[in-house]
mmCIF file of C-alpha atoms in Angstrom:
data_model
loop_
_atom_site.group_PDB
_atom_site.id
_atom_site.type_symbol
_atom_site.label_atom_id
_atom_site.label_comp_id
_atom_site.label_asym_id
_atom_site.label_seq_id
_atom_site.Cartn_x
_atom_site.Cartn_y
_atom_site.Cartn_z
ATOM 1 C CA MET A 1 -61.016 6.974 28.688
ATOM 2 C CA ILE A 2 -58.704 9.005 26.301
ATOM 3 C CA ASN A 3 -55.705 6.797 24.649
ATOM 4 C CA HIS A 4 -52.783 9.037 24.712
ATOM 5 C CA PRO A 5 -50.202 7.909 21.965
ATOM 6 C CA ILE A 6 -46.957 6.752 23.438
ATOM 7 C CA HIS A 7 -43.572 7.073 21.472
ATOM 8 C CA ARG A 8 -40.419 5.100 22.411
ATOM 9 C CA SER A 9 -36.989 5.588 21.231
ATOM 10 C CA GLN A 10 -33.508 4.969 22.368
ATOM 11 C CA LEU A 11 -30.482 6.986 22.282
ATOM 12 C CA PRO A 12 -27.018 5.730 21.201
ATOM 13 C CA ASN A 13 -25.844 5.776 24.900
ATOM 14 C CA GLY A 14 -28.635 3.552 25.849
ATOM 15 C CA ILE A 15 -31.024 6.009 27.368
ATOM 16 C CA THR A 16 -34.686 5.201 26.663
ATOM 17 C CA VAL A 17 -37.256 8.125 25.923
ATOM 18 C CA LEU A 18 -40.975 7.720 26.398
ATOM 19 C CA THR A 19 -43.113 10.315 25.172
ATOM 20 C CA ILE A 20 -46.588 10.519 26.039
ATOM 21 C CA SER A 21 -48.265 13.572 24.242
ATOM 22 C CA ASN A 22 -51.071 15.118 26.089
ATOM 23 C CA PRO A 23 -51.656 18.848 24.947
ATOM 24 C CA THR A 24 -54.790 19.421 27.013
ATOM 25 C CA ALA A 25 -52.737 21.500 29.475
ATOM 26 C CA ASP A 26 -49.674 23.384 29.491
ATOM 27 C CA ILE A 27 -47.816 21.053 31.847
ATOM 28 C CA VAL A 28 -45.099 18.486 31.414
ATOM 29 C CA SER A 29 -44.413 15.724 33.873
ATOM 30 C CA GLY A 30 -41.416 13.632 33.830
ATOM 31 C CA ARG A 31 -40.241 10.377 35.580
ATOM 32 C CA PHE A 32 -36.550 9.256 35.301
ATOM 33 C CA PHE A 33 -36.272 5.757 36.383
ATOM 34 C CA ILE A 34 -33.109 3.673 37.323
ATOM 35 C CA PRO A 35 -33.326 0.091 38.131
ATOM 36 C CA ALA A 36 -31.340 0.289 41.351
ATOM 37 C CA GLY A 37 -32.755 0.849 44.939
ATOM 38 C CA SER A 38 -32.475 -1.568 48.038
ATOM 39 C CA ARG A 39 -32.605 -4.593 45.596
ATOM 40 C CA TRP A 40 -29.087 -3.825 44.531
ATOM 41 C CA GLU A 41 -27.824 -3.003 48.000
ATOM 42 C CA THR A 42 -25.558 -5.377 50.208
ATOM 43 C CA PRO A 43 -26.940 -6.291 53.562
ATOM 44 C CA GLU A 44 -23.940 -4.075 54.962
ATOM 45 C CA ARG A 45 -25.027 -1.175 53.269
ATOM 46 C CA ALA A 46 -28.833 -1.449 53.466
ATOM 47 C CA GLY A 47 -30.162 1.911 53.118
ATOM 48 C CA LEU A 48 -27.550 3.322 50.891
ATOM 49 C CA ALA A 49 -30.067 4.182 47.847
ATOM 50 C CA GLN A 50 -32.205 6.012 50.272
ATOM 51 C CA LEU A 51 -29.475 8.057 51.611
ATOM 52 C CA LEU A 52 -28.172 8.628 47.988
ATOM 53 C CA THR A 53 -31.644 9.978 46.651
ATOM 54 C CA SER A 54 -31.808 12.055 49.928
ATOM 55 C CA VAL A 55 -28.565 13.838 49.191
ATOM 56 C CA LEU A 56 -28.626 14.037 45.455
ATOM 57 C CA THR A 57 -30.525 17.301 45.396
ATOM 58 C CA LYS A 58 -28.251 18.866 48.162
ATOM 59 C CA GLY A 59 -25.583 20.039 45.793
ATOM 60 C CA THR A 60 -23.869 19.828 42.380
ATOM 61 C CA GLU A 61 -20.387 20.433 41.243
ATOM 62 C CA ARG A 62 -21.713 23.973 40.346
ATOM 63 C CA LEU A 63 -24.706 24.474 42.615
ATOM 64 C CA SER A 64 -25.369 24.568 46.200
ATOM 65 C CA ALA A 65 -28.639 22.962 47.786
ATOM 66 C CA LEU A 66 -30.202 26.403 48.293
ATOM 67 C CA GLU A 67 -29.483 27.456 44.519
ATOM 68 C CA ILE A 68 -31.025 24.133 43.449
ATOM 69 C CA ALA A 69 -34.244 24.679 45.485
ATOM 70 C CA ASP A 70 -34.428 28.341 44.354
ATOM 71 C CA ARG A 71 -34.163 27.677 40.764
ATOM 72 C CA VAL A 72 -36.994 25.112 41.377
ATOM 73 C CA GLU A 73 -39.248 27.089 43.540
ATOM 74 C CA SER A 74 -38.809 30.250 41.737
ATOM 75 C CA VAL A 75 -40.851 28.968 38.671
ATOM 76 C CA GLY A 76 -43.336 26.868 41.007
ATOM 77 C CA ALA A 77 -41.836 23.596 39.350
ATOM 78 C CA GLY A 78 -41.466 20.363 41.313
ATOM 79 C CA LEU A 79 -38.254 18.395 41.386
ATOM 80 C CA GLY A 80 -37.651 15.417 43.726
ATOM 81 C CA LEU A 81 -36.184 12.094 43.966
ATOM 82 C CA ASP A 82 -37.103 8.880 46.047
ATOM 83 C CA THR A 83 -36.154 5.096 46.195
ATOM 84 C CA THR A 84 -37.939 1.946 46.314
ATOM 85 C CA THR A 85 -37.226 -1.687 46.468
ATOM 86 C CA ASP A 86 -36.618 -2.006 42.631
ATOM 87 C CA TYR A 87 -35.803 1.460 41.352
ATOM 88 C CA ILE A 88 -34.542 4.965 41.931
ATOM 89 C CA LYS A 89 -36.643 7.714 40.456
ATOM 90 C CA MET A 90 -36.522 11.543 39.953
ATOM 91 C CA SER A 91 -39.799 13.310 39.466
ATOM 92 C CA LEU A 92 -40.290 16.736 37.670
ATOM 93 C CA LYS A 93 -43.403 18.818 36.997
ATOM 94 C CA THR A 94 -43.296 22.312 35.224
ATOM 95 C CA VAL A 95 -44.984 24.435 32.686
ATOM 96 C CA LYS A 96 -43.821 23.936 29.123
ATOM 97 C CA SER A 97 -41.831 27.412 29.044
ATOM 98 C CA ASP A 98 -39.586 26.313 31.965
ATOM 99 C CA LEU A 99 -39.179 22.784 30.935
ATOM 100 C CA VAL A 100 -35.687 23.234 29.244
ATOM 101 C CA ASP A 101 -34.169 24.855 32.340
ATOM 102 C CA ILE A 102 -35.854 22.450 34.753
ATOM 103 C CA PHE A 103 -34.728 19.430 32.805
ATOM 104 C CA LYS A 104 -31.159 20.769 32.383
ATOM 105 C CA LEU A 105 -31.107 21.159 36.176
ATOM 106 C CA ALA A 106 -32.456 17.542 36.695
ATOM 107 C CA GLY A 107 -29.641 16.388 34.361
ATOM 108 C CA GLU A 108 -27.262 18.232 36.375
ATOM 109 C CA ILE A 109 -28.251 16.721 39.644
ATOM 110 C CA LEU A 110 -28.135 13.163 38.159
ATOM 111 C CA ARG A 111 -24.688 13.669 36.350
ATOM 112 C CA THR A 112 -22.573 15.801 38.725
ATOM 113 C CA PRO A 113 -23.748 15.440 42.439
ATOM 114 C CA ASN A 114 -20.890 16.498 44.934
ATOM 115 C CA PHE A 115 -22.396 14.803 47.941
ATOM 116 C CA PRO A 116 -21.474 17.665 50.633
ATOM 117 C CA GLU A 117 -20.600 16.036 53.942
ATOM 118 C CA SER A 118 -22.571 18.478 55.975
ATOM 119 C CA GLN A 119 -25.728 17.473 53.894
ATOM 120 C CA ILE A 120 -24.945 13.697 54.253
ATOM 121 C CA GLU A 121 -24.986 13.815 57.875
ATOM 122 C CA LEU A 122 -28.352 15.797 57.997
ATOM 123 C CA GLU A 123 -29.959 13.293 55.680
ATOM 124 C CA ARG A 124 -28.449 10.553 57.692
ATOM 125 C CA LYS A 125 -30.116 11.859 60.827
ATOM 126 C CA LEU A 126 -33.384 12.383 59.295
ATOM 127 C CA ILE A 127 -33.540 8.834 57.878
ATOM 128 C CA LEU A 128 -32.339 7.592 61.380
ATOM 129 C CA GLN A 129 -35.354 9.422 62.799
ATOM 130 C CA ALA A 130 -37.591 7.561 60.165
ATOM 131 C CA ILE A 131 -36.172 4.256 61.086
ATOM 132 C CA LYS A 132 -37.164 4.880 64.819
ATOM 133 C CA SER A 133 -40.593 6.133 63.703
ATOM 134 C CA GLN A 134 -40.792 2.817 61.731
ATOM 135 C CA THR A 135 -39.901 0.447 64.652
ATOM 136 C CA GLU A 136 -42.627 2.136 66.731
ATOM 137 C CA GLN A 137 -45.450 1.471 64.284
ATOM 138 C CA PRO A 138 -47.158 -2.011 64.835
ATOM 139 C CA PHE A 139 -48.086 -2.379 61.163
ATOM 140 C CA ASN A 140 -44.596 -1.768 59.977
ATOM 141 C CA ASN A 141 -43.267 -4.148 62.536
ATOM 142 C CA ALA A 142 -45.687 -6.990 61.497
ATOM 143 C CA TYR A 143 -44.656 -6.384 57.700
ATOM 144 C CA ARG A 144 -41.030 -6.419 58.592
ATOM 145 C CA GLN A 145 -41.265 -9.631 60.490
ATOM 146 C CA LEU A 146 -43.461 -11.075 57.313
ATOM 147 C CA ARG A 147 -40.969 -10.057 54.857
ATOM 148 C CA THR A 148 -38.174 -11.635 56.706
ATOM 149 C CA ALA A 149 -40.132 -14.847 56.900
ATOM 150 C CA LEU A 150 -40.779 -14.939 53.329
ATOM 151 C CA TYR A 151 -37.602 -13.838 51.848
ATOM 152 C CA GLY A 152 -34.846 -14.661 53.987
ATOM 153 C CA GLU A 153 -31.627 -13.141 52.739
ATOM 154 C CA HIS A 154 -33.083 -11.785 49.761
ATOM 155 C CA PRO A 155 -33.075 -7.733 49.869
ATOM 156 C CA TYR A 156 -36.929 -7.753 49.580
ATOM 157 C CA ALA A 157 -36.677 -8.596 53.107
ATOM 158 C CA ARG A 158 -35.244 -5.607 54.155
ATOM 159 C CA SER A 159 -36.510 -1.985 54.487
ATOM 160 C CA SER A 160 -35.304 0.511 52.012
ATOM 161 C CA LEU A 161 -34.262 2.644 54.914
ATOM 162 C CA GLY A 162 -31.904 0.235 56.229
ATOM 163 C CA THR A 163 -31.185 0.004 59.896
ATOM 164 C CA ALA A 164 -29.727 2.336 62.409
ATOM 165 C CA ALA A 165 -26.673 0.068 62.371
ATOM 166 C CA THR A 166 -26.292 -0.220 58.486
ATOM 167 C CA MET A 167 -27.007 3.723 58.113
ATOM 168 C CA GLY A 168 -24.543 4.500 60.437
ATOM 169 C CA GLN A 169 -21.774 2.880 58.435
ATOM 170 C CA ILE A 170 -22.375 4.255 55.101
ATOM 171 C CA THR A 171 -19.501 6.653 53.852
ATOM 172 C CA ARG A 172 -19.520 9.519 51.306
ATOM 173 C CA GLN A 173 -17.273 7.247 49.191
ATOM 174 C CA ASP A 174 -19.951 4.493 49.407
ATOM 175 C CA LEU A 175 -22.447 7.002 47.763
ATOM 176 C CA VAL A 176 -20.059 8.057 45.009
ATOM 177 C CA ASP A 177 -19.337 4.311 44.123
ATOM 178 C CA TYR A 178 -22.960 3.535 44.127
ATOM 179 C CA HIS A 179 -23.602 6.647 41.958
ATOM 180 C CA GLN A 180 -20.854 5.804 39.384
ATOM 181 C CA THR A 181 -22.211 2.149 39.322
ATOM 182 C CA HIS A 182 -25.792 2.592 38.935
ATOM 183 C CA ILE A 183 -26.668 6.075 37.869
ATOM 184 C CA ARG A 184 -25.612 5.661 34.155
ATOM 185 C CA PRO A 185 -27.151 6.232 30.806
ATOM 186 C CA ASP A 186 -27.488 2.663 29.636
ATOM 187 C CA ARG A 187 -29.694 2.217 32.872
ATOM 188 C CA LEU A 188 -31.874 5.318 32.503
ATOM 189 C CA ILE A 189 -35.501 5.424 31.462
ATOM 190 C CA ILE A 190 -37.070 8.988 30.799
ATOM 191 C CA SER A 191 -40.801 9.099 30.643
ATOM 192 C CA LEU A 192 -42.289 12.630 29.687
ATOM 193 C CA ALA A 193 -46.027 13.379 29.438
ATOM 194 C CA GLY A 194 -47.694 16.372 28.576
ATOM 195 C CA ARG A 195 -47.633 19.167 26.009
ATOM 196 C CA ILE A 196 -44.323 17.960 24.309
ATOM 197 C CA THR A 197 -43.908 15.980 20.875
ATOM 198 C CA PRO A 198 -41.494 12.975 20.453
ATOM 199 C CA GLU A 199 -39.323 15.243 18.399
ATOM 200 C CA GLU A 200 -38.954 17.592 21.289
ATOM 201 C CA ALA A 201 -38.488 15.162 23.844
ATOM 202 C CA ILE A 202 -35.757 13.362 21.984
ATOM 203 C CA ASP A 203 -34.114 16.577 20.978
ATOM 204 C CA LEU A 204 -34.028 17.754 24.867
ATOM 205 C CA VAL A 205 -32.818 14.451 26.156
ATOM 206 C CA THR A 206 -30.068 14.467 23.489
ATOM 207 C CA GLN A 207 -28.923 17.979 24.584
ATOM 208 C CA VAL A 208 -28.759 17.192 28.232
ATOM 209 C CA PHE A 209 -27.664 13.553 28.283
ATOM 210 C CA GLY A 210 -26.689 12.676 24.697
ATOM 211 C CA ASP A 211 -22.801 13.235 25.638
ATOM 212 C CA TRP A 212 -23.067 11.114 28.845
ATOM 213 C CA GLU A 213 -20.839 8.211 28.241
ATOM 214 C CA ILE A 214 -21.404 4.407 29.510
ATOM 215 C CA PRO A 215 -19.028 4.109 32.366
ATOM 216 C CA GLU A 216 -16.641 1.062 32.186
ATOM 217 C CA ILE A 217 -17.946 -0.217 35.657
ATOM 218 C CA GLU A 218 -19.358 -3.683 35.916
ATOM 219 C CA LEU A 219 -22.576 -3.810 37.379
ATOM 220 C CA PRO A 220 -23.113 -6.005 40.369
ATOM 221 C CA LEU A 221 -24.776 -9.501 39.937
ATOM 222 C CA LEU A 222 -28.607 -9.312 40.926
ATOM 223 C CA ALA A 223 -29.559 -10.826 44.174
ATOM 224 C CA PRO A 224 -30.443 -14.712 44.002
ATOM 225 C CA GLU A 225 -34.152 -15.562 44.009
ATOM 226 C CA CYS A 226 -35.484 -15.910 47.529
ATOM 227 C CA VAL A 227 -35.169 -19.548 48.827
ATOM 228 C CA THR A 228 -38.733 -20.851 49.587
ATOM 229 C CA THR A 229 -38.936 -22.148 53.141
ATOM 230 C CA GLN A 230 -41.838 -23.778 55.141
ATOM 231 C CA PRO A 231 -44.424 -21.155 56.322
ATOM 232 C CA GLN A 232 -43.865 -19.812 59.594
ATOM 233 C CA TYR A 233 -45.892 -18.276 62.543
ATOM 234 C CA GLN A 234 -44.354 -15.288 64.318
ATOM 235 C CA VAL A 235 -45.570 -13.342 67.201
ATOM 236 C CA GLU A 236 -43.581 -9.966 68.365
ATOM 237 C CA HIS A 237 -44.948 -8.128 71.468
ATOM 238 C CA GLN A 238 -45.014 -4.429 71.482
ATOM 239 C CA SER A 239 -46.654 -1.620 73.600
ATOM 240 C CA THR A 240 -49.525 -1.156 71.378
ATOM 241 C CA GLN A 241 -53.334 -0.504 71.604
ATOM 242 C CA GLN A 242 -54.361 -3.052 69.144
ATOM 243 C CA ALA A 243 -52.813 -6.294 67.359
ATOM 244 C CA ILE A 244 -51.837 -6.486 63.739
ATOM 245 C CA VAL A 245 -52.430 -9.761 62.157
ATOM 246 C CA MET A 246 -50.769 -10.332 58.634
ATOM 247 C CA LEU A 247 -50.926 -13.315 56.506
ATOM 248 C CA GLY A 248 -48.460 -13.540 53.702
ATOM 249 C CA TYR A 249 -47.756 -15.889 50.643
ATOM 250 C CA LEU A 250 -45.061 -15.584 48.008
ATOM 251 C CA ALA A 251 -46.471 -14.731 44.818
ATOM 252 C CA PRO A 252 -45.443 -14.486 41.297
ATOM 253 C CA ALA A 253 -43.776 -11.360 39.495
ATOM 254 C CA ILE A 254 -45.341 -9.305 36.806
ATOM 255 C CA HIS A 255 -44.256 -11.528 34.053
ATOM 256 C CA ASP A 256 -46.093 -14.567 35.410
ATOM 257 C CA PRO A 257 -49.535 -15.256 33.799
ATOM 258 C CA ASP A 258 -51.088 -15.618 37.175
ATOM 259 C CA CYS A 259 -50.181 -12.024 38.248
ATOM 260 C CA ILE A 260 -53.123 -10.818 36.403
ATOM 261 C CA ALA A 261 -55.536 -13.313 38.325
ATOM 262 C CA LEU A 262 -54.062 -12.226 41.808
ATOM 263 C CA LYS A 263 -54.432 -8.537 40.980
ATOM 264 C CA LEU A 264 -57.964 -9.001 40.538
ATOM 265 C CA ILE A 265 -58.286 -11.147 43.641
ATOM 266 C CA ASP A 266 -56.508 -8.598 45.450
ATOM 267 C CA SER A 267 -59.220 -5.932 44.193
ATOM 268 C CA TYR A 268 -61.988 -8.206 45.208
ATOM 269 C CA LEU A 269 -60.597 -8.786 48.571
ATOM 270 C CA SER A 270 -59.884 -5.122 49.408
ATOM 271 C CA ASN A 271 -61.098 -2.479 46.951
ATOM 272 C CA GLY A 272 -63.465 -0.470 48.836
ATOM 273 C CA MET A 273 -66.024 -0.480 51.586
ATOM 274 C CA SER A 274 -68.112 -3.355 49.681
ATOM 275 C CA SER A 275 -65.043 -5.585 49.394
ATOM 276 C CA ARG A 276 -65.123 -9.184 50.551
ATOM 277 C CA LEU A 277 -62.997 -8.601 53.639
ATOM 278 C CA PHE A 278 -64.229 -5.293 54.889
ATOM 279 C CA VAL A 279 -68.023 -6.656 54.583
ATOM 280 C CA GLU A 280 -66.999 -10.068 56.190
ATOM 281 C CA LEU A 281 -64.643 -9.278 58.972
ATOM 282 C CA ARG A 282 -65.504 -5.660 59.733
ATOM 283 C CA GLU A 283 -69.095 -4.886 59.040
ATOM 284 C CA LYS A 284 -70.631 -8.365 59.714
ATOM 285 C CA ARG A 285 -68.347 -9.620 62.384
ATOM 286 C CA GLY A 286 -67.010 -6.402 64.074
ATOM 287 C CA LEU A 287 -63.440 -7.721 64.100
ATOM 288 C CA ALA A 288 -61.561 -5.116 62.446
ATOM 289 C CA TYR A 289 -60.369 -1.490 62.867
ATOM 290 C CA ASP A 290 -58.705 -1.625 59.550
ATOM 291 C CA VAL A 291 -58.716 -4.714 57.273
ATOM 292 C CA SER A 292 -57.317 -5.129 53.597
ATOM 293 C CA SER A 293 -55.042 -6.855 51.424
ATOM 294 C CA PHE A 294 -52.148 -5.912 48.808
ATOM 295 C CA TYR A 295 -50.066 -7.547 46.077
ATOM 296 C CA PRO A 296 -47.045 -5.167 45.139
ATOM 297 C CA THR A 297 -45.783 -5.463 41.738
ATOM 298 C CA ARG A 298 -42.049 -6.631 41.795
ATOM 299 C CA LEU A 299 -39.249 -7.339 39.253
ATOM 300 C CA ASP A 300 -38.553 -10.735 41.290
ATOM 301 C CA THR A 301 -40.907 -12.848 43.314
ATOM 302 C CA SER A 302 -43.510 -10.656 45.043
ATOM 303 C CA HIS A 303 -45.827 -11.335 47.787
ATOM 304 C CA PHE A 304 -49.600 -11.353 48.555
ATOM 305 C CA ALA A 305 -50.876 -10.229 51.984
ATOM 306 C CA VAL A 306 -54.020 -9.881 53.853
ATOM 307 C CA TYR A 307 -53.895 -7.905 57.437
ATOM 308 C CA MET A 308 -56.210 -6.830 60.041
ATOM 309 C CA GLY A 309 -55.931 -4.285 63.007
ATOM 310 C CA THR A 310 -57.784 -5.660 65.829
ATOM 311 C CA ALA A 311 -58.294 -5.922 69.649
ATOM 312 C CA ALA A 312 -55.619 -8.181 71.284
ATOM 313 C CA SER A 313 -58.408 -10.375 72.492
ATOM 314 C CA ASN A 314 -59.427 -11.006 68.853
ATOM 315 C CA THR A 315 -56.050 -12.266 67.666
ATOM 316 C CA ARG A 316 -57.018 -15.850 67.392
ATOM 317 C CA VAL A 317 -60.156 -15.296 65.613
ATOM 318 C CA ALA A 318 -58.774 -12.728 63.348
ATOM 319 C CA VAL A 319 -55.992 -15.205 62.293
ATOM 320 C CA SER A 320 -58.862 -17.870 61.327
ATOM 321 C CA GLY A 321 -61.150 -15.185 59.775
ATOM 322 C CA LEU A 322 -58.633 -13.781 57.283
ATOM 323 C CA ARG A 323 -57.453 -17.479 56.505
ATOM 324 C CA ALA A 324 -61.102 -18.523 55.988
ATOM 325 C CA GLU A 325 -61.580 -15.559 53.428
ATOM 326 C CA VAL A 326 -58.465 -16.544 51.395
ATOM 327 C CA ASP A 327 -59.103 -20.313 51.681
ATOM 328 C CA ARG A 328 -62.696 -19.477 50.227
ATOM 329 C CA LEU A 329 -61.047 -18.485 47.061
ATOM 330 C CA CYS A 330 -58.995 -21.824 46.865
ATOM 331 C CA LEU A 331 -62.119 -23.683 47.308
ATOM 332 C CA GLU A 332 -65.049 -21.741 45.785
ATOM 333 C CA GLN A 333 -65.590 -19.904 42.610
ATOM 334 C CA LEU A 334 -66.730 -16.323 42.502
ATOM 335 C CA SER A 335 -70.038 -15.843 41.381
ATOM 336 C CA ALA A 336 -70.877 -13.986 38.050
ATOM 337 C CA ALA A 337 -71.995 -11.061 39.889
ATOM 338 C CA GLU A 338 -68.795 -11.037 42.310
ATOM 339 C CA LEU A 339 -66.451 -11.570 39.452
ATOM 340 C CA GLN A 340 -67.823 -8.565 37.572
ATOM 341 C CA THR A 341 -68.082 -6.135 40.227
ATOM 342 C CA ALA A 342 -64.197 -7.021 40.974
ATOM 343 C CA LYS A 343 -63.417 -6.263 37.385
ATOM 344 C CA ASP A 344 -65.240 -3.053 37.425
ATOM 345 C CA LYS A 345 -63.826 -1.888 40.217
ATOM 346 C CA LEU A 346 -60.099 -2.676 39.181
ATOM 347 C CA LEU A 347 -60.565 -1.333 35.892
ATOM 348 C CA GLY A 348 -62.172 1.667 37.013
ATOM 349 C CA GLN A 349 -59.304 2.490 39.623
ATOM 350 C CA TYR A 350 -56.723 1.696 36.963
ATOM 351 C CA ALA A 351 -58.276 4.204 34.659
ATOM 352 C CA LEU A 352 -58.315 6.922 37.409
ATOM 353 C CA GLY A 353 -54.597 6.183 37.886
ATOM 354 C CA LYS A 354 -53.698 7.405 34.398
ATOM 355 C CA GLN A 355 -55.548 10.942 34.712
ATOM 356 C CA THR A 356 -52.711 13.373 35.220
ATOM 357 C CA ASN A 357 -49.593 13.698 33.155
ATOM 358 C CA GLY A 358 -47.432 12.421 36.283
ATOM 359 C CA GLN A 359 -49.476 9.407 36.438
ATOM 360 C CA LEU A 360 -49.023 8.799 32.726
ATOM 361 C CA ALA A 361 -45.235 9.348 33.003
ATOM 362 C CA GLN A 362 -45.238 7.265 36.244
ATOM 363 C CA THR A 363 -47.390 4.360 34.687
ATOM 364 C CA TYR A 364 -45.446 4.102 31.195
ATOM 365 C CA GLY A 365 -42.011 4.530 32.858
ATOM 366 C CA TRP A 366 -42.533 1.752 35.304
ATOM 367 C CA TYR A 367 -43.698 -0.499 32.698
ATOM 368 C CA GLU A 368 -40.697 0.063 30.740
ATOM 369 C CA LEU A 369 -38.462 -0.655 33.545
ATOM 370 C CA LEU A 370 -40.369 -3.880 34.361
ATOM 371 C CA GLY A 371 -39.526 -5.078 30.932
ATOM 372 C CA LEU A 372 -43.217 -4.826 29.497
ATOM 373 C CA SER A 373 -44.090 -3.234 26.014
ATOM 374 C CA VAL A 374 -45.873 -0.072 25.610
ATOM 375 C CA ASP A 375 -48.975 -2.132 24.569
ATOM 376 C CA PHE A 376 -49.071 -3.673 28.219
ATOM 377 C CA ASP A 377 -51.630 -0.951 29.329
ATOM 378 C CA SER A 378 -54.361 -2.264 26.812
ATOM 379 C CA GLN A 379 -53.145 -5.943 27.162
ATOM 380 C CA PHE A 380 -53.667 -5.528 31.037
ATOM 381 C CA SER A 381 -57.282 -4.138 30.772
ATOM 382 C CA GLU A 382 -58.039 -7.102 28.016
ATOM 383 C CA ALA A 383 -56.741 -9.830 30.342
ATOM 384 C CA ILE A 384 -58.818 -8.720 33.360
ATOM 385 C CA GLN A 385 -61.981 -8.725 31.201
ATOM 386 C CA GLN A 386 -61.337 -12.158 30.013
ATOM 387 C CA LEU A 387 -60.523 -13.782 33.357
ATOM 388 C CA THR A 388 -63.037 -16.311 34.444
ATOM 389 C CA SER A 389 -64.012 -17.400 38.051
ATOM 390 C CA ALA A 390 -62.455 -20.813 37.494
ATOM 391 C CA GLN A 391 -58.995 -19.161 36.663
ATOM 392 C CA LEU A 392 -59.179 -16.950 39.585
ATOM 393 C CA GLN A 393 -59.740 -20.238 41.838
ATOM 394 C CA THR A 394 -56.740 -21.735 40.133
ATOM 395 C CA ALA A 395 -54.468 -19.205 40.825
ATOM 396 C CA ALA A 396 -55.539 -18.723 44.495
ATOM 397 C CA ASP A 397 -55.200 -22.831 44.988
ATOM 398 C CA LYS A 398 -51.817 -22.506 43.298
ATOM 399 C CA HIS A 399 -50.420 -19.346 45.274
ATOM 400 C CA LEU A 400 -52.569 -18.662 48.241
ATOM 401 C CA SER A 401 -52.802 -22.157 49.960
ATOM 402 C CA GLU A 402 -50.618 -21.971 52.978
ATOM 403 C CA PRO A 403 -49.730 -18.569 54.882
ATOM 404 C CA TYR A 404 -46.685 -17.231 56.744
ATOM 405 C CA ILE A 405 -48.313 -15.525 59.572
ATOM 406 C CA SER A 406 -47.032 -12.502 61.334
ATOM 407 C CA ILE A 407 -48.604 -10.885 64.586
ATOM 408 C CA VAL A 408 -47.585 -7.881 66.552
ATOM 409 C CA SER A 409 -49.760 -7.498 69.547
ATOM 410 C CA PRO A 410 -49.382 -6.360 73.308
ATOM 411 C CA GLN A 411 -48.558 -9.152 75.845
ATOM 412 C CA GLU A 412 -51.965 -10.095 76.791
ATOM 413 C CA GLU A 413 -54.381 -13.112 77.188
ATOM 414 C CA GLY A 414 -55.249 -14.379 73.765
ATOM 415 C CA THR A 415 -52.202 -13.443 71.893
ATOM 416 C CA THR A 416 -50.055 -16.454 73.117
ATOM 417 C CA GLY A 417 -50.171 -20.203 72.848
ATOM 418 C CA GLN A 418 -51.480 -20.028 69.451
ATOM 419 C CA ARG A 419 -48.802 -21.733 67.255
ATOM 420 C CA GLY A 420 -49.877 -25.241 67.524
ATOM 421 C CA ASP A 421 -53.661 -24.295 67.016
ATOM 422 C CA GLU A 422 -53.435 -21.631 64.020
ATOM 423 C CA GLY A 423 -50.176 -23.159 62.513
ATOM 424 C CA ASN A 424 -51.840 -26.332 61.193
#
């Protein structure tokens, strides 16, 4: 694996600039990270960040949506925004010769959007369609139900799309206020990767953003940590061909030492067709149409989940099967061969996730937003290599002992009357 040098600097107005020099291709990719997203929304305005990022490219004080699109597409570049739980992100990709023009356009979009009412209404309709589509998908419903049980009133319980009710209440002034509060230089991380030197990157950022002053607007308080409740067992019935069974556990954020061990456990359980869940529950027992686990990286308390798509008649045994595989990690240590295979898979996947300039800009910009040093890349790999089976068992026993259970299934025999049996 090629190690690309990473240069970090900060402008007087607070903008952090990361440069990952990779001169192998005449391409530069960029990521603009702002800690915002649904984590900074009120329950009454859930979906606000999603609507904001959908509208930002639809007009500035100087350019229309069509003019913005033409400037990007005419040179074959890429420019777009999206929102997640913990951040808003702008992405760009262009050949080096067009970088200055595309970067200036990105700066204009971030700094001087005009939020046309017609575009707001168009994007609102599209998001409402996405919300409706989400409610029709059993996996999304099971995951929503699980997040609500895990997080309660914390924003992590909510979808970044919001709800039909909250999306309908968001006004243009809400977008303006959110933009003025959160889209600001002292919150901005710019990560550039490709054929560009640190000096060129700093000069370009200074040229476009150097005169951007920090607004005298106080940032809202962060949402409180989620309040731990007793694990719950919840069933939702939906017209669907299969049942979704999901077990979830509150799990540590990235700065907790146990996070690395849980990342490796996640890889062991779900990475590929030779993973533990796939082999034991799909190949050997034929229970699952789909089976996996996930452990997202979060600024606040995260969650570890295992899930299965199965026939409705298999719901009871799916719960016990998933739980048995997680409980095994708490009770038994992985063999030396199992441990090494899990490490090889995770580290191989990690290396493959940093092959393109876009992936490099994404990885290191995300690390910066998380408050990790530029050395975390090598530290992560070293920490994985040093983990022992005993450490994995300890982490599993600490964090994965008692699950929250979420099920979405058709109303059929075998999907009801399980709370007393499986909730113990």
